[in-house]
PDB file of C-alpha atoms in Angstrom:
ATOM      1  CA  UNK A   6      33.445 -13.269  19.327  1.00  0.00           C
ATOM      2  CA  UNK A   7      30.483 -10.519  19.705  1.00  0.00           C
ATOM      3  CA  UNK A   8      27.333 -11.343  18.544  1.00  0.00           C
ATOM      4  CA  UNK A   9      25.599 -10.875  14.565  1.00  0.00           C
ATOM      5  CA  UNK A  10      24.023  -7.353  14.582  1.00  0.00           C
ATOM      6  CA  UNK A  11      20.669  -7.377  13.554  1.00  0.00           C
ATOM      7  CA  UNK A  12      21.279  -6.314  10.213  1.00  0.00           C
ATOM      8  CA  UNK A  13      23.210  -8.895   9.764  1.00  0.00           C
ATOM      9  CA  UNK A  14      20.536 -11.931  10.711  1.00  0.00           C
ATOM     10  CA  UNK A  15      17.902 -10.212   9.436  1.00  0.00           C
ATOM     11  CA  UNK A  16      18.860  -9.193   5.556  1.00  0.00           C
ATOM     12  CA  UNK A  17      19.139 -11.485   2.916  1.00  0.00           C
ATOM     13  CA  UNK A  18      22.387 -11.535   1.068  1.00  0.00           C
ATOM     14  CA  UNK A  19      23.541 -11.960  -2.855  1.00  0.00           C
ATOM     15  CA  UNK A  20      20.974 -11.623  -5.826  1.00  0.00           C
ATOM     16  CA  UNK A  21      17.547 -12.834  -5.770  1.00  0.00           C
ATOM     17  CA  UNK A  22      17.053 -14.942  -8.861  1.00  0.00           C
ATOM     18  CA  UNK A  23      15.874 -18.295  -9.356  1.00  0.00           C
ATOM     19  CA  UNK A  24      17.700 -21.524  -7.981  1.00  0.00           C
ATOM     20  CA  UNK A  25      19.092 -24.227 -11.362  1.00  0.00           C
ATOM     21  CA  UNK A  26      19.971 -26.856  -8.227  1.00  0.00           C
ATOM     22  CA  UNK A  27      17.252 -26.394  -5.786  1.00  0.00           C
ATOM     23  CA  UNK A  28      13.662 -26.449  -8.306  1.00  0.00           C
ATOM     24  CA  UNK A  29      10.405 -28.378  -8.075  1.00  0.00           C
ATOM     25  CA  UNK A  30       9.030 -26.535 -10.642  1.00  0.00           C
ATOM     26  CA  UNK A  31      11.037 -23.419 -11.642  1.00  0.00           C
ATOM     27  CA  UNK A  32      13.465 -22.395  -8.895  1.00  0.00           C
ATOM     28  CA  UNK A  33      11.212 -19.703  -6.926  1.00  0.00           C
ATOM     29  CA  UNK A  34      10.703 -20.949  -3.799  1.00  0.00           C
ATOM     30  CA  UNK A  35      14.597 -22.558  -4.017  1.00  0.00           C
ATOM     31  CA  UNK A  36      15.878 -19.326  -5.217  1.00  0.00           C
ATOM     32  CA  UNK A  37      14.011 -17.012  -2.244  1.00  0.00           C
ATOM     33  CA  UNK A  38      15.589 -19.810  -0.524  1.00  0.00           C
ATOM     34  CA  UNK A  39      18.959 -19.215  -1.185  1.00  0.00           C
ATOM     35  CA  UNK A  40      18.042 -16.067  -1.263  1.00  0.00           C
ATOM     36  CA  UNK A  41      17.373 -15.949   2.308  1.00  0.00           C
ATOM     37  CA  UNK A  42      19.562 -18.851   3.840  1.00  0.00           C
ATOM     38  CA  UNK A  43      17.136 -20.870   4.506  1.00  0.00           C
ATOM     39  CA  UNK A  44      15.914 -24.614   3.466  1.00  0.00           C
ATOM     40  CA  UNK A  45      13.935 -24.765   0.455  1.00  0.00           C
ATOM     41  CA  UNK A  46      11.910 -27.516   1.934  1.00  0.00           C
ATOM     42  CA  UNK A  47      10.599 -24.844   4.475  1.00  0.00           C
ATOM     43  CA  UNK A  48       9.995 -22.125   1.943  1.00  0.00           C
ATOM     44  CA  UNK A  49       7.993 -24.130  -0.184  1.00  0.00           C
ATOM     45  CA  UNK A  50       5.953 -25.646   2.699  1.00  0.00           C
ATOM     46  CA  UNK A  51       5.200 -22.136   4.238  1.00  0.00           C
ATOM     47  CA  UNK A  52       4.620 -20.943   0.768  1.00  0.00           C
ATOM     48  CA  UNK A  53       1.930 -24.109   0.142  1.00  0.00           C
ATOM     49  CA  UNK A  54       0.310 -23.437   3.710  1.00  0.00           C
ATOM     50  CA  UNK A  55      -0.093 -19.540   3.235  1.00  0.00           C
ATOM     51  CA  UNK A  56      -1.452 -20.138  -0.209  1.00  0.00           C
ATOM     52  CA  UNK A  57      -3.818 -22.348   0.938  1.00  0.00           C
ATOM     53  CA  UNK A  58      -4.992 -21.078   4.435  1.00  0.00           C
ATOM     54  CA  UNK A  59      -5.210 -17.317   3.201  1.00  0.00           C
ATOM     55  CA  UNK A  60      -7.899 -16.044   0.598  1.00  0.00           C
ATOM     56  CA  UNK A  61      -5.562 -12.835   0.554  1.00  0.00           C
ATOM     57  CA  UNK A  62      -2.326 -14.654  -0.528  1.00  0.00           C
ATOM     58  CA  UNK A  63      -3.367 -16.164  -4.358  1.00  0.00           C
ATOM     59  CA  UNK A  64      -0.379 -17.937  -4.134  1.00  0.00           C
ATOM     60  CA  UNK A  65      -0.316 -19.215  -7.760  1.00  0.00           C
ATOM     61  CA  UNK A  66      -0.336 -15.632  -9.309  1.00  0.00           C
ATOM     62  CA  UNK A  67       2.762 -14.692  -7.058  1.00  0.00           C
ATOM     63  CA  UNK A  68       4.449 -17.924  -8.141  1.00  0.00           C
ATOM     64  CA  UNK A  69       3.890 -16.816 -12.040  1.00  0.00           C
ATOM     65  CA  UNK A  70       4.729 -13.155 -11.373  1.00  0.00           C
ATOM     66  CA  UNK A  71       7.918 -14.091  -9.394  1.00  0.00           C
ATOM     67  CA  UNK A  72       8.803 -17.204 -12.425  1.00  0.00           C
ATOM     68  CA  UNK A  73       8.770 -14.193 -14.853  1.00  0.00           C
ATOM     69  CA  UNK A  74      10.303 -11.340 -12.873  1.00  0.00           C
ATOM     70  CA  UNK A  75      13.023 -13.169 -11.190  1.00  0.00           C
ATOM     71  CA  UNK A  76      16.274 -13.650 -13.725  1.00  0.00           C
ATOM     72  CA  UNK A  77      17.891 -17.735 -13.664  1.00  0.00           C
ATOM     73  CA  UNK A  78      20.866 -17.851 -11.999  1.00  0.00           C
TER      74      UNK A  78
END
């Protein structure tokens, strides 16, 4: 068994859209996610802390962008 090539670990697979299972509010953060293979619970944290600890990151305009632009699974 050789190991994953990079390419492999490092890009997401499937469709971005947003998650109908894994939703707080609207499925972003579950859908990038899913998205991404990782636990929602750590998406939304990281999401939460860079909002909050960056002036850069206006974390609430992303989240509205990304709840229009992103298509419901």
């Amino acid at each position: 068994h050789s190991a994953p090539r990079a390419e492999e670990v490092l890009m997401p697979q499937g469709v971005l859209h947003r998650s109908p299972t894994n939703r707080m509010i609207a499925g972003v953060c579950g859908g990038v996610a899913e998205w991404l293979g990782w636990d929602p619970t750590v998406v939304r944290v990281l999401f939460v802390l860079i909002s909050i600890f960056s002036a850069a990151f206006p974390g609430i305009i992303v989240y509205i962008i990304l709840l229009f632009i992103m298509p419901e699974a």
